[in-house]
PDB file of C-alpha atoms in Angstrom:
ATOM      1  CA  MET A 447      81.707 -31.183 -33.968  1.00 55.00           C
ATOM      2  CA  THR A 448      79.537 -28.374 -32.469  1.00 64.00           C
ATOM      3  CA  THR A 449      81.104 -25.946 -30.623  1.00 67.00           C
ATOM      4  CA  LEU A 450      78.050 -24.405 -29.213  1.00 74.00           C
ATOM      5  CA  SER A 451      77.588 -25.559 -25.244  1.00 76.00           C
ATOM      6  CA  ALA A 452      74.341 -24.637 -23.188  1.00 80.00           C
ATOM      7  CA  GLY A 453      74.765 -24.802 -18.981  1.00 71.00           C
ATOM      8  CA  PRO A 454      76.828 -25.893 -16.733  1.00 78.00           C
ATOM      9  CA  ALA A 455      76.914 -29.939 -18.118  1.00 82.00           C
ATOM     10  CA  GLY A 456      77.482 -28.057 -21.734  1.00 82.00           C
ATOM     11  CA  ARG A 457      80.545 -29.106 -23.482  1.00 84.00           C
ATOM     12  CA  PRO A 458      81.779 -29.027 -27.441  1.00 86.00           C
ATOM     13  CA  GLY A 459      80.035 -31.876 -28.305  1.00 87.00           C
ATOM     14  CA  ARG A 460      77.759 -32.504 -26.494  1.00 89.00           C
ATOM     15  CA  PRO A 461      75.362 -28.854 -25.933  1.00 92.00           C
ATOM     16  CA  PHE A 462      73.366 -30.669 -23.685  1.00 95.00           C
ATOM     17  CA  GLY A 463      75.251 -32.362 -20.636  1.00 95.00           C
ATOM     18  CA  THR A 464      75.384 -36.202 -21.141  1.00 96.00           C
ATOM     19  CA  VAL A 465      72.639 -37.931 -18.872  1.00 97.00           C
ATOM     20  CA  LEU A 466      69.104 -35.568 -18.877  1.00 98.00           C
ATOM     21  CA  THR A 467      66.289 -37.427 -17.194  1.00 98.00           C
ATOM     22  CA  ALA A 468      62.552 -35.823 -19.142  1.00 98.00           C
ATOM     23  CA  MET A 469      60.874 -34.220 -15.521  1.00 98.00           C
ATOM     24  CA  VAL A 470      57.847 -34.799 -14.436  1.00 98.00           C
ATOM     25  CA  THR A 471      55.981 -32.252 -13.218  1.00 98.00           C
ATOM     26  CA  PRO A 472      55.488 -33.010  -9.520  1.00 98.00           C
ATOM     27  CA  PHE A 473      51.464 -32.040  -8.588  1.00 98.00           C
ATOM     28  CA  THR A 474      49.586 -31.343  -4.985  1.00 97.00           C
ATOM     29  CA  ALA A 475      47.014 -33.791  -3.674  1.00 95.00           C
ATOM     30  CA  THR A 476      44.596 -31.423  -5.277  1.00 95.00           C
ATOM     31  CA  GLY A 477      45.556 -31.457  -8.785  1.00 96.00           C
ATOM     32  CA  GLU A 478      47.760 -27.886  -8.363  1.00 97.00           C
ATOM     33  CA  LEU A 479      51.395 -27.300  -9.201  1.00 98.00           C
ATOM     34  CA  ASP A 480      54.388 -28.174  -6.378  1.00 98.00           C
ATOM     35  CA  VAL A 481      56.770 -25.608  -6.634  1.00 98.00           C
ATOM     36  CA  HIS A 482      58.694 -26.641  -3.110  1.00 98.00           C
ATOM     37  CA  ALA A 483      58.395 -30.460  -4.980  1.00 98.00           C
ATOM     38  CA  THR A 484      59.191 -29.268  -8.274  1.00 98.00           C
ATOM     39  CA  GLY A 485      62.806 -28.088  -6.902  1.00 98.00           C
ATOM     40  CA  LEU A 486      63.768 -30.767  -4.396  1.00 98.00           C
ATOM     41  CA  LEU A 487      63.084 -33.018  -7.801  1.00 98.00           C
ATOM     42  CA  ALA A 488      65.382 -31.159  -9.548  1.00 98.00           C
ATOM     43  CA  GLU A 489      68.080 -31.481  -6.977  1.00 97.00           C
ATOM     44  CA  ARG A 490      67.572 -35.448  -6.305  1.00 97.00           C
ATOM     45  CA  LEU A 491      67.469 -35.807  -9.669  1.00 98.00           C
ATOM     46  CA  VAL A 492      71.377 -33.981 -10.551  1.00 97.00           C
ATOM     47  CA  ASN A 493      72.629 -35.668  -6.928  1.00 97.00           C
ATOM     48  CA  GLU A 494      71.525 -39.201  -8.206  1.00 95.00           C
ATOM     49  CA  GLY A 495      73.518 -38.680 -11.797  1.00 94.00           C
ATOM     50  CA  ASN A 496      71.839 -35.938 -13.879  1.00 96.00           C
ATOM     51  CA  ASN A 497      73.740 -33.721 -15.115  1.00 96.00           C
ATOM     52  CA  GLY A 498      71.028 -32.004 -17.182  1.00 97.00           C
ATOM     53  CA  LEU A 499      67.038 -31.500 -16.916  1.00 98.00           C
ATOM     54  CA  VAL A 500      64.096 -31.924 -19.958  1.00 98.00           C
ATOM     55  CA  VAL A 501      61.612 -29.530 -18.063  1.00 98.00           C
ATOM     56  CA  ASN A 502      58.189 -29.399 -19.815  1.00 97.00           C
ATOM     57  CA  GLY A 503      57.886 -32.384 -22.362  1.00 96.00           C
ATOM     58  CA  THR A 504      55.327 -34.604 -22.544  1.00 94.00           C
ATOM     59  CA  THR A 505      56.923 -36.332 -19.113  1.00 96.00           C
ATOM     60  CA  GLY A 506      56.546 -33.220 -17.512  1.00 96.00           C
ATOM     61  CA  GLU A 507      52.754 -33.174 -18.718  1.00 95.00           C
ATOM     62  CA  SER A 508      53.152 -30.039 -21.264  1.00 95.00           C
ATOM     63  CA  PRO A 509      50.169 -30.945 -22.889  1.00 95.00           C
ATOM     64  CA  THR A 510      47.729 -30.227 -19.453  1.00 96.00           C
ATOM     65  CA  THR A 511      49.914 -27.579 -17.520  1.00 97.00           C
ATOM     66  CA  SER A 512      48.998 -23.123 -18.782  1.00 97.00           C
ATOM     67  CA  ASP A 513      52.264 -21.440 -19.911  1.00 97.00           C
ATOM     68  CA  ALA A 514      51.991 -19.817 -16.874  1.00 98.00           C
ATOM     69  CA  GLU A 515      52.629 -22.987 -14.700  1.00 98.00           C
ATOM     70  CA  LYS A 516      55.181 -23.942 -17.532  1.00 98.00           C
ATOM     71  CA  GLU A 517      57.478 -20.575 -15.829  1.00 98.00           C
ATOM     72  CA  THR A 518      57.489 -21.121 -12.479  1.00 98.00           C
ATOM     73  CA  VAL A 519      58.729 -24.801 -13.558  1.00 98.00           C
ATOM     74  CA  VAL A 520      61.526 -23.363 -15.190  1.00 98.00           C
ATOM     75  CA  ARG A 521      62.406 -20.755 -12.653  1.00 98.00           C
ATOM     76  CA  ALA A 522      61.582 -23.035  -9.922  1.00 98.00           C
ATOM     77  CA  VAL A 523      64.574 -25.807 -11.440  1.00 98.00           C
ATOM     78  CA  VAL A 524      66.554 -22.775 -12.027  1.00 97.00           C
ATOM     79  CA  ASP A 525      66.920 -21.881  -8.559  1.00 97.00           C
ATOM     80  CA  ALA A 526      67.482 -25.626  -7.876  1.00 97.00           C
ATOM     81  CA  VAL A 527      69.957 -26.181  -9.765  1.00 95.00           C
ATOM     82  CA  GLY A 528      70.575 -24.035 -12.578  1.00 89.00           C
ATOM     83  CA  ASP A 529      74.507 -24.102 -11.407  1.00 92.00           C
ATOM     84  CA  ARG A 530      74.806 -27.477 -11.089  1.00 94.00           C
ATOM     85  CA  ALA A 531      73.107 -28.833 -14.600  1.00 96.00           C
ATOM     86  CA  THR A 532      71.797 -27.938 -17.690  1.00 96.00           C
ATOM     87  CA  VAL A 533      67.900 -26.684 -17.930  1.00 97.00           C
ATOM     88  CA  VAL A 534      66.144 -27.778 -21.625  1.00 98.00           C
ATOM     89  CA  ALA A 535      62.464 -26.147 -21.562  1.00 98.00           C
ATOM     90  CA  GLY A 536      59.854 -27.961 -24.126  1.00 98.00           C
ATOM     91  CA  VAL A 537      58.818 -25.188 -26.028  1.00 97.00           C
ATOM     92  CA  GLY A 538      57.009 -27.121 -29.096  1.00 96.00           C
ATOM     93  CA  THR A 539      53.378 -27.490 -29.850  1.00 95.00           C
ATOM     94  CA  TYR A 540      51.887 -27.402 -32.814  1.00 95.00           C
ATOM     95  CA  ASP A 541      51.586 -23.844 -33.411  1.00 96.00           C
ATOM     96  CA  THR A 542      54.663 -22.159 -34.239  1.00 97.00           C
ATOM     97  CA  ALA A 543      53.928 -18.421 -33.003  1.00 97.00           C
ATOM     98  CA  HIS A 544      52.520 -20.164 -29.583  1.00 98.00           C
ATOM     99  CA  SER A 545      57.067 -22.321 -29.842  1.00 98.00           C
ATOM    100  CA  VAL A 546      58.137 -18.668 -30.432  1.00 98.00           C
ATOM    101  CA  LYS A 547      56.220 -17.140 -27.317  1.00 98.00           C
ATOM    102  CA  LEU A 548      57.099 -20.203 -25.143  1.00 98.00           C
ATOM    103  CA  ALA A 549      60.302 -20.151 -26.281  1.00 98.00           C
ATOM    104  CA  LYS A 550      60.600 -16.368 -25.642  1.00 98.00           C
ATOM    105  CA  ALA A 551      59.345 -16.932 -22.144  1.00 98.00           C
ATOM    106  CA  ALA A 552      61.890 -19.750 -20.948  1.00 98.00           C
ATOM    107  CA  GLU A 553      64.840 -17.924 -22.076  1.00 97.00           C
ATOM    108  CA  LYS A 554      63.533 -15.368 -20.069  1.00 97.00           C
ATOM    109  CA  ALA A 555      62.577 -17.388 -16.454  1.00 97.00           C
ATOM    110  CA  GLY A 556      66.516 -18.515 -17.159  1.00 97.00           C
ATOM    111  CA  ALA A 557      66.871 -21.886 -19.776  1.00 97.00           C
ATOM    112  CA  HIS A 558      69.575 -22.943 -20.786  1.00 97.00           C
ATOM    113  CA  GLY A 559      68.374 -24.361 -23.989  1.00 97.00           C
ATOM    114  CA  ALA A 560      65.243 -25.783 -25.870  1.00 98.00           C
ATOM    115  CA  LEU A 561      63.282 -28.543 -26.688  1.00 98.00           C
ATOM    116  CA  VAL A 562      60.939 -28.077 -29.578  1.00 98.00           C
ATOM    117  CA  VAL A 563      58.964 -30.843 -30.992  1.00 96.00           C
ATOM    118  CA  THR A 564      58.155 -31.765 -34.297  1.00 96.00           C
ATOM    119  CA  PRO A 565      53.961 -29.943 -35.194  1.00 95.00           C
ATOM    120  CA  TYR A 566      52.395 -32.988 -33.480  1.00 92.00           C
ATOM    121  CA  TYR A 567      48.191 -33.073 -35.707  1.00 91.00           C
ATOM    122  CA  SER A 568      48.849 -30.327 -37.961  1.00 90.00           C
ATOM    123  CA  ARG A 569      51.626 -33.069 -40.842  1.00 94.00           C
ATOM    124  CA  PRO A 570      52.995 -30.512 -41.920  1.00 95.00           C
ATOM    125  CA  GLN A 571      55.525 -31.578 -45.041  1.00 96.00           C
ATOM    126  CA  GLN A 572      59.285 -31.085 -44.529  1.00 97.00           C
ATOM    127  CA  ASP A 573      59.564 -27.425 -45.817  1.00 97.00           C
ATOM    128  CA  GLY A 574      57.130 -26.180 -43.043  1.00 97.00           C
ATOM    129  CA  LEU A 575      59.169 -28.270 -40.822  1.00 97.00           C
ATOM    130  CA  LEU A 576      61.763 -26.566 -41.882  1.00 97.00           C
ATOM    131  CA  ALA A 577      60.215 -22.966 -41.113  1.00 97.00           C
ATOM    132  CA  HIS A 578      58.703 -23.606 -37.741  1.00 97.00           C
ATOM    133  CA  PHE A 579      61.727 -24.931 -36.275  1.00 98.00           C
ATOM    134  CA  ALA A 580      63.662 -22.112 -37.925  1.00 97.00           C
ATOM    135  CA  ALA A 581      60.470 -19.328 -36.680  1.00 98.00           C
ATOM    136  CA  VAL A 582      61.959 -20.679 -32.921  1.00 98.00           C
ATOM    137  CA  ALA A 583      65.139 -21.061 -33.160  1.00 97.00           C
ATOM    138  CA  ASP A 584      65.666 -16.915 -34.342  1.00 97.00           C
ATOM    139  CA  ALA A 585      63.071 -16.210 -31.777  1.00 96.00           C
ATOM    140  CA  SER A 586      65.677 -16.267 -28.853  1.00 96.00           C
ATOM    141  CA  ASP A 587      69.314 -16.735 -28.292  1.00 95.00           C
ATOM    142  CA  LEU A 588      68.296 -20.249 -26.160  1.00 97.00           C
ATOM    143  CA  PRO A 589      70.922 -23.551 -28.152  1.00 97.00           C
ATOM    144  CA  ILE A 590      67.492 -25.678 -29.453  1.00 97.00           C
ATOM    145  CA  MET A 591      67.554 -30.050 -29.692  1.00 97.00           C
ATOM    146  CA  LEU A 592      65.077 -30.950 -31.706  1.00 98.00           C
ATOM    147  CA  TYR A 593      62.405 -33.411 -31.078  1.00 97.00           C
ATOM    148  CA  ASP A 594      61.878 -35.882 -33.788  1.00 94.00           C
ATOM    149  CA  ILE A 595      59.049 -38.501 -32.703  1.00 91.00           C
ATOM    150  CA  PRO A 596      57.086 -38.979 -34.922  1.00 89.00           C
ATOM    151  CA  PRO A 597      55.085 -42.160 -33.058  1.00 86.00           C
ATOM    152  CA  ARG A 598      53.849 -38.950 -31.248  1.00 85.00           C
ATOM    153  CA  ALA A 599      54.039 -36.114 -33.866  1.00 85.00           C
ATOM    154  CA  VAL A 600      53.365 -39.100 -37.099  1.00 87.00           C
ATOM    155  CA  VAL A 601      55.563 -36.313 -39.669  1.00 91.00           C
ATOM    156  CA  ALA A 602      59.483 -37.884 -38.823  1.00 90.00           C
ATOM    157  CA  ILE A 603      61.719 -34.972 -39.149  1.00 96.00           C
ATOM    158  CA  ALA A 604      63.992 -36.256 -42.709  1.00 97.00           C
ATOM    159  CA  PRO A 605      67.784 -36.363 -42.790  1.00 97.00           C
ATOM    160  CA  GLU A 606      67.918 -34.188 -45.511  1.00 97.00           C
ATOM    161  CA  THR A 607      65.981 -31.676 -43.434  1.00 97.00           C
ATOM    162  CA  LEU A 608      67.882 -32.514 -40.129  1.00 97.00           C
ATOM    163  CA  LEU A 609      70.807 -31.716 -42.280  1.00 97.00           C
ATOM    164  CA  ARG A 610      69.441 -28.781 -43.829  1.00 97.00           C
ATOM    165  CA  LEU A 611      68.028 -27.435 -39.573  1.00 97.00           C
ATOM    166  CA  ALA A 612      71.513 -28.299 -39.049  1.00 96.00           C
ATOM    167  CA  GLU A 613      72.922 -24.845 -40.989  1.00 95.00           C
ATOM    168  CA  HIS A 614      71.278 -23.225 -38.455  1.00 96.00           C
ATOM    169  CA  PRO A 615      73.820 -21.545 -35.788  1.00 94.00           C
ATOM    170  CA  ARG A 616      70.987 -22.874 -32.574  1.00 95.00           C
ATOM    171  CA  ILE A 617      69.924 -25.735 -33.957  1.00 97.00           C
ATOM    172  CA  THR A 618      72.565 -27.906 -31.701  1.00 96.00           C
ATOM    173  CA  ALA A 619      71.477 -30.807 -30.656  1.00 97.00           C
ATOM    174  CA  VAL A 620      68.445 -33.692 -31.547  1.00 98.00           C
ATOM    175  CA  LYS A 621      66.868 -35.745 -28.977  1.00 98.00           C
ATOM    176  CA  ASP A 622      65.511 -39.195 -31.472  1.00 96.00           C
ATOM    177  CA  ALA A 623      62.522 -41.128 -30.580  1.00 95.00           C
ATOM    178  CA  LYS A 624      61.981 -41.966 -34.390  1.00 93.00           C
ATOM    179  CA  GLY A 625      64.080 -45.318 -33.565  1.00 91.00           C
ATOM    180  CA  ASP A 626      66.101 -45.297 -36.646  1.00 94.00           C
ATOM    181  CA  LEU A 627      69.413 -45.521 -36.703  1.00 96.00           C
ATOM    182  CA  TYR A 628      70.444 -45.559 -40.201  1.00 95.00           C
ATOM    183  CA  ALA A 629      69.046 -42.149 -40.415  1.00 95.00           C
ATOM    184  CA  GLY A 630      70.174 -41.265 -37.622  1.00 96.00           C
ATOM    185  CA  SER A 631      73.797 -42.223 -38.352  1.00 97.00           C
ATOM    186  CA  GLN A 632      73.798 -40.189 -42.088  1.00 96.00           C
ATOM    187  CA  VAL A 633      72.792 -36.574 -40.244  1.00 96.00           C
ATOM    188  CA  MET A 634      75.774 -37.503 -37.754  1.00 96.00           C
ATOM    189  CA  ALA A 635      77.817 -38.663 -41.047  1.00 96.00           C
ATOM    190  CA  GLY A 636      76.767 -35.334 -43.055  1.00 96.00           C
ATOM    191  CA  SER A 637      76.756 -32.699 -39.939  1.00 96.00           C
ATOM    192  CA  ASP A 638      77.504 -31.125 -35.905  1.00 94.00           C
ATOM    193  CA  LEU A 639      74.454 -31.897 -34.288  1.00 97.00           C
ATOM    194  CA  ALA A 640      74.603 -33.713 -31.632  1.00 97.00           C
ATOM    195  CA  TYR A 641      72.326 -36.646 -31.058  1.00 97.00           C
ATOM    196  CA  TYR A 642      70.714 -37.588 -28.151  1.00 98.00           C
ATOM    197  CA  SER A 643      68.630 -41.000 -27.479  1.00 97.00           C
ATOM    198  CA  GLY A 644      65.208 -40.312 -26.457  1.00 95.00           C
ATOM    199  CA  ASP A 645      63.568 -43.401 -26.197  1.00 95.00           C
ATOM    200  CA  ASP A 646      65.874 -45.534 -22.690  1.00 96.00           C
ATOM    201  CA  PRO A 647      65.989 -49.103 -24.012  1.00 96.00           C
ATOM    202  CA  LEU A 648      67.545 -47.857 -27.396  1.00 97.00           C
ATOM    203  CA  ASN A 649      70.687 -45.760 -25.720  1.00 97.00           C
ATOM    204  CA  LEU A 650      73.447 -48.030 -25.786  1.00 97.00           C
ATOM    205  CA  PRO A 651      72.661 -48.284 -29.217  1.00 97.00           C
ATOM    206  CA  TRP A 652      72.645 -44.666 -29.584  1.00 97.00           C
ATOM    207  CA  MET A 653      75.622 -43.970 -28.107  1.00 96.00           C
ATOM    208  CA  SER A 654      77.709 -47.125 -30.141  1.00 96.00           C
ATOM    209  CA  VAL A 655      76.261 -45.234 -33.310  1.00 96.00           C
ATOM    210  CA  GLY A 656      77.528 -42.050 -32.493  1.00 96.00           C
ATOM    211  CA  GLY A 657      75.196 -40.720 -29.633  1.00 96.00           C
ATOM    212  CA  VAL A 658      77.186 -37.931 -27.319  1.00 96.00           C
ATOM    213  CA  GLY A 659      74.354 -39.001 -24.586  1.00 97.00           C
ATOM    214  CA  ILE A 660      70.380 -39.328 -23.567  1.00 98.00           C
ATOM    215  CA  VAL A 661      67.166 -37.632 -22.258  1.00 98.00           C
ATOM    216  CA  SER A 662      65.501 -40.157 -20.017  1.00 97.00           C
ATOM    217  CA  ILE A 663      62.372 -41.456 -18.128  1.00 97.00           C
ATOM    218  CA  LEU A 664      63.985 -44.230 -16.293  1.00 97.00           C
ATOM    219  CA  GLY A 665      66.434 -41.415 -15.118  1.00 97.00           C
ATOM    220  CA  HIS A 666      64.081 -40.151 -12.223  1.00 97.00           C
ATOM    221  CA  VAL A 667      64.477 -44.059 -10.304  1.00 97.00           C
ATOM    222  CA  LEU A 668      67.487 -45.408 -11.766  1.00 97.00           C
ATOM    223  CA  GLY A 669      69.946 -42.510 -12.877  1.00 96.00           C
ATOM    224  CA  ARG A 670      73.360 -43.695 -11.201  1.00 96.00           C
ATOM    225  CA  HIS A 671      72.857 -47.009 -13.156  1.00 97.00           C
ATOM    226  CA  LEU A 672      72.453 -44.686 -16.344  1.00 97.00           C
ATOM    227  CA  ARG A 673      75.003 -42.745 -15.487  1.00 97.00           C
ATOM    228  CA  ALA A 674      77.859 -45.410 -15.560  1.00 97.00           C
ATOM    229  CA  MET A 675      76.388 -47.168 -18.592  1.00 97.00           C
ATOM    230  CA  VAL A 676      76.647 -43.705 -20.306  1.00 97.00           C
ATOM    231  CA  ASP A 677      80.647 -43.095 -18.570  1.00 96.00           C
ATOM    232  CA  ALA A 678      81.215 -46.863 -20.247  1.00 97.00           C
ATOM    233  CA  ALA A 679      80.027 -46.117 -23.110  1.00 96.00           C
ATOM    234  CA  GLU A 680      82.372 -42.268 -23.296  1.00 94.00           C
ATOM    235  CA  ALA A 681      85.620 -44.050 -22.381  1.00 94.00           C
ATOM    236  CA  GLY A 682      85.180 -47.147 -25.004  1.00 95.00           C
ATOM    237  CA  ASP A 683      84.747 -49.946 -22.259  1.00 96.00           C
ATOM    238  CA  TYR A 684      81.647 -51.342 -24.299  1.00 96.00           C
ATOM    239  CA  ALA A 685      81.729 -54.586 -21.936  1.00 96.00           C
ATOM    240  CA  THR A 686      80.680 -52.653 -18.920  1.00 96.00           C
ATOM    241  CA  ALA A 687      78.647 -50.624 -20.651  1.00 97.00           C
ATOM    242  CA  ARG A 688      76.547 -54.114 -21.706  1.00 96.00           C
ATOM    243  CA  LYS A 689      76.591 -55.551 -19.058  1.00 96.00           C
ATOM    244  CA  LEU A 690      74.289 -52.877 -17.496  1.00 97.00           C
ATOM    245  CA  HIS A 691      72.635 -52.112 -20.151  1.00 97.00           C
ATOM    246  CA  TYR A 692      70.884 -55.847 -20.169  1.00 96.00           C
ATOM    247  CA  ASP A 693      70.757 -55.036 -15.656  1.00 96.00           C
ATOM    248  CA  LEU A 694      68.073 -52.787 -16.716  1.00 97.00           C
ATOM    249  CA  MET A 695      66.080 -54.782 -19.442  1.00 96.00           C
ATOM    250  CA  PRO A 696      63.735 -54.930 -16.719  1.00 96.00           C
ATOM    251  CA  ALA A 697      62.959 -51.247 -15.776  1.00 96.00           C
ATOM    252  CA  HIS A 698      62.175 -50.874 -20.010  1.00 95.00           C
ATOM    253  CA  ARG A 699      59.741 -53.258 -19.270  1.00 94.00           C
ATOM    254  CA  ALA A 700      58.149 -51.716 -16.035  1.00 95.00           C
ATOM    255  CA  MET A 701      57.950 -48.845 -18.212  1.00 93.00           C
ATOM    256  CA  GLY A 702      54.968 -50.376 -20.965  1.00 92.00           C
ATOM    257  CA  ARG A 703      53.207 -51.795 -17.208  1.00 91.00           C
ATOM    258  CA  CYS A 704      51.386 -49.014 -17.355  1.00 88.00           C
ATOM    259  CA  GLY A 705      50.677 -48.589 -21.732  1.00 80.00           C
ATOM    260  CA  GLY A 706      52.688 -47.371 -24.825  1.00 70.00           C
ATOM    261  CA  GLY A 707      53.223 -43.954 -24.309  1.00 73.00           C
ATOM    262  CA  SER A 708      53.019 -43.244 -21.068  1.00 82.00           C
ATOM    263  CA  GLY A 709      55.799 -43.360 -19.232  1.00 92.00           C
ATOM    264  CA  LEU A 710      55.147 -40.397 -16.414  1.00 95.00           C
ATOM    265  CA  VAL A 711      52.660 -42.720 -15.100  1.00 96.00           C
ATOM    266  CA  PHE A 712      55.656 -44.988 -14.963  1.00 97.00           C
ATOM    267  CA  ALA A 713      57.955 -42.348 -13.705  1.00 97.00           C
ATOM    268  CA  LYS A 714      54.789 -41.091 -10.499  1.00 97.00           C
ATOM    269  CA  ALA A 715      54.885 -44.695  -9.037  1.00 97.00           C
ATOM    270  CA  ALA A 716      58.167 -45.302  -9.243  1.00 97.00           C
ATOM    271  CA  LEU A 717      59.479 -42.186  -7.436  1.00 97.00           C
ATOM    272  CA  ARG A 718      56.241 -43.230  -4.590  1.00 97.00           C
ATOM    273  CA  LEU A 719      57.143 -46.469  -4.866  1.00 96.00           C
ATOM    274  CA  ARG A 720      61.036 -44.906  -4.129  1.00 95.00           C
ATOM    275  CA  GLY A 721      59.862 -42.379  -1.583  1.00 95.00           C
ATOM    276  CA  PHE A 722      59.320 -39.420  -3.418  1.00 96.00           C
ATOM    277  CA  GLY A 723      55.168 -38.696  -4.267  1.00 95.00           C
ATOM    278  CA  VAL A 724      54.661 -36.702  -6.736  1.00 97.00           C
ATOM    279  CA  GLY A 725      50.904 -36.139  -7.124  1.00 96.00           C
ATOM    280  CA  ASP A 726      48.818 -38.077  -9.851  1.00 96.00           C
ATOM    281  CA  PRO A 727      49.034 -37.059 -13.576  1.00 96.00           C
ATOM    282  CA  ARG A 728      46.328 -34.765 -15.190  1.00 96.00           C
ATOM    283  CA  LEU A 729      43.751 -36.464 -17.359  1.00 95.00           C
ATOM    284  CA  PRO A 730      43.706 -37.637 -19.967  1.00 94.00           C
ATOM    285  CA  GLN A 731      46.328 -39.741 -17.908  1.00 94.00           C
ATOM    286  CA  ILE A 732      45.470 -41.000 -14.765  1.00 95.00           C
ATOM    287  CA  PRO A 733      47.191 -42.802 -12.227  1.00 95.00           C
ATOM    288  CA  ALA A 734      49.030 -46.663 -12.707  1.00 96.00           C
ATOM    289  CA  THR A 735      46.936 -48.663 -11.005  1.00 96.00           C
ATOM    290  CA  PRO A 736      47.581 -50.905  -8.062  1.00 96.00           C
ATOM    291  CA  LYS A 737      48.152 -53.997 -10.163  1.00 96.00           C
ATOM    292  CA  GLN A 738      50.745 -52.264 -12.783  1.00 96.00           C
ATOM    293  CA  THR A 739      52.530 -50.348  -9.585  1.00 97.00           C
ATOM    294  CA  ASP A 740      52.917 -53.974  -7.600  1.00 96.00           C
ATOM    295  CA  LEU A 741      54.021 -55.140 -10.959  1.00 97.00           C
ATOM    296  CA  ILE A 742      56.625 -51.890 -11.608  1.00 96.00           C
ATOM    297  CA  ALA A 743      58.056 -52.686  -8.617  1.00 97.00           C
ATOM    298  CA  ARG A 744      59.189 -55.858  -9.061  1.00 96.00           C
ATOM    299  CA  ASP A 745      60.654 -54.996 -11.611  1.00 96.00           C
ATOM    300  CA  LEU A 746      62.685 -52.869 -10.438  1.00 96.00           C
ATOM    301  CA  ASP A 747      63.341 -54.652  -7.765  1.00 95.00           C
ATOM    302  CA  GLU A 748      64.976 -57.208 -10.406  1.00 95.00           C
ATOM    303  CA  ILE A 749      67.471 -54.640 -10.850  1.00 94.00           C
ATOM    304  CA  GLY A 750      70.421 -54.770  -8.161  1.00 82.00           C
ATOM    305  CA  PRO A 751      72.766 -51.718  -6.525  1.00 83.00           C
ATOM    306  CA  LEU A 752      74.664 -50.201  -8.955  1.00 82.00           C
ATOM    307  CA  ARG A 753      78.524 -52.168  -8.157  1.00 75.00           C
TER     308      ARG A 753
END
């Protein structure tokens, strides 16, 4: 069991907390970073059951925000909730030198940990992945959560590579969006890497095989439901956890209304439906259409209040 912990929510075996939301980045009506809304959203998410926030990830529109904006987002979120929740900053790119720079900037801005995605587009060999992740982990004192997402990055992190990366003192967790529970089980059985589900429909399946928490998009609007499900699974009450998992199925359908890979579009639409506008996505993503928004509203309305 890893003993490295990050921020207020970290504890042995669960280094980044248990319920984290991959937070959207709020923009103004003119498309500029909305720093005030960023802090308010962070507070809202923590108040609704999240004990960790991931900022500057794909859902935070990291491909279209500048380095300066990323640093500002980290500072705003840490200022808002840094004594109540663990703040993890996305720092991974397809350029190792750039990723190192972002890791150092995130540490300086007050982040408690760093999320490092597999280099996308470049399609490196496994030895290249080893060197890339090690270089970023060596760049700061931040605990590292690796992000394994071959649908976006093309190259998966092989179990053998993850086992070798687990030997690094600061590489402590994996956010899995690969969906291979067998491969993840191999890694968990052979190392102390903590596994976090990075795919909302698989949150409970991951926890059933040893995952310690989730990095969610649904957490923007259903944090209390997710908190109850994760707490029930941690307590071994899988009957309750399964009931909550089934209750959330309309929300999984809602996330698919805007096309594959556009969870941020869903999240911004869902927040607007809840009365908390965070602006539109930046191109090349586009806002949910009125029809999509209506369908999302209907899906979410199927989910009753938490009892």
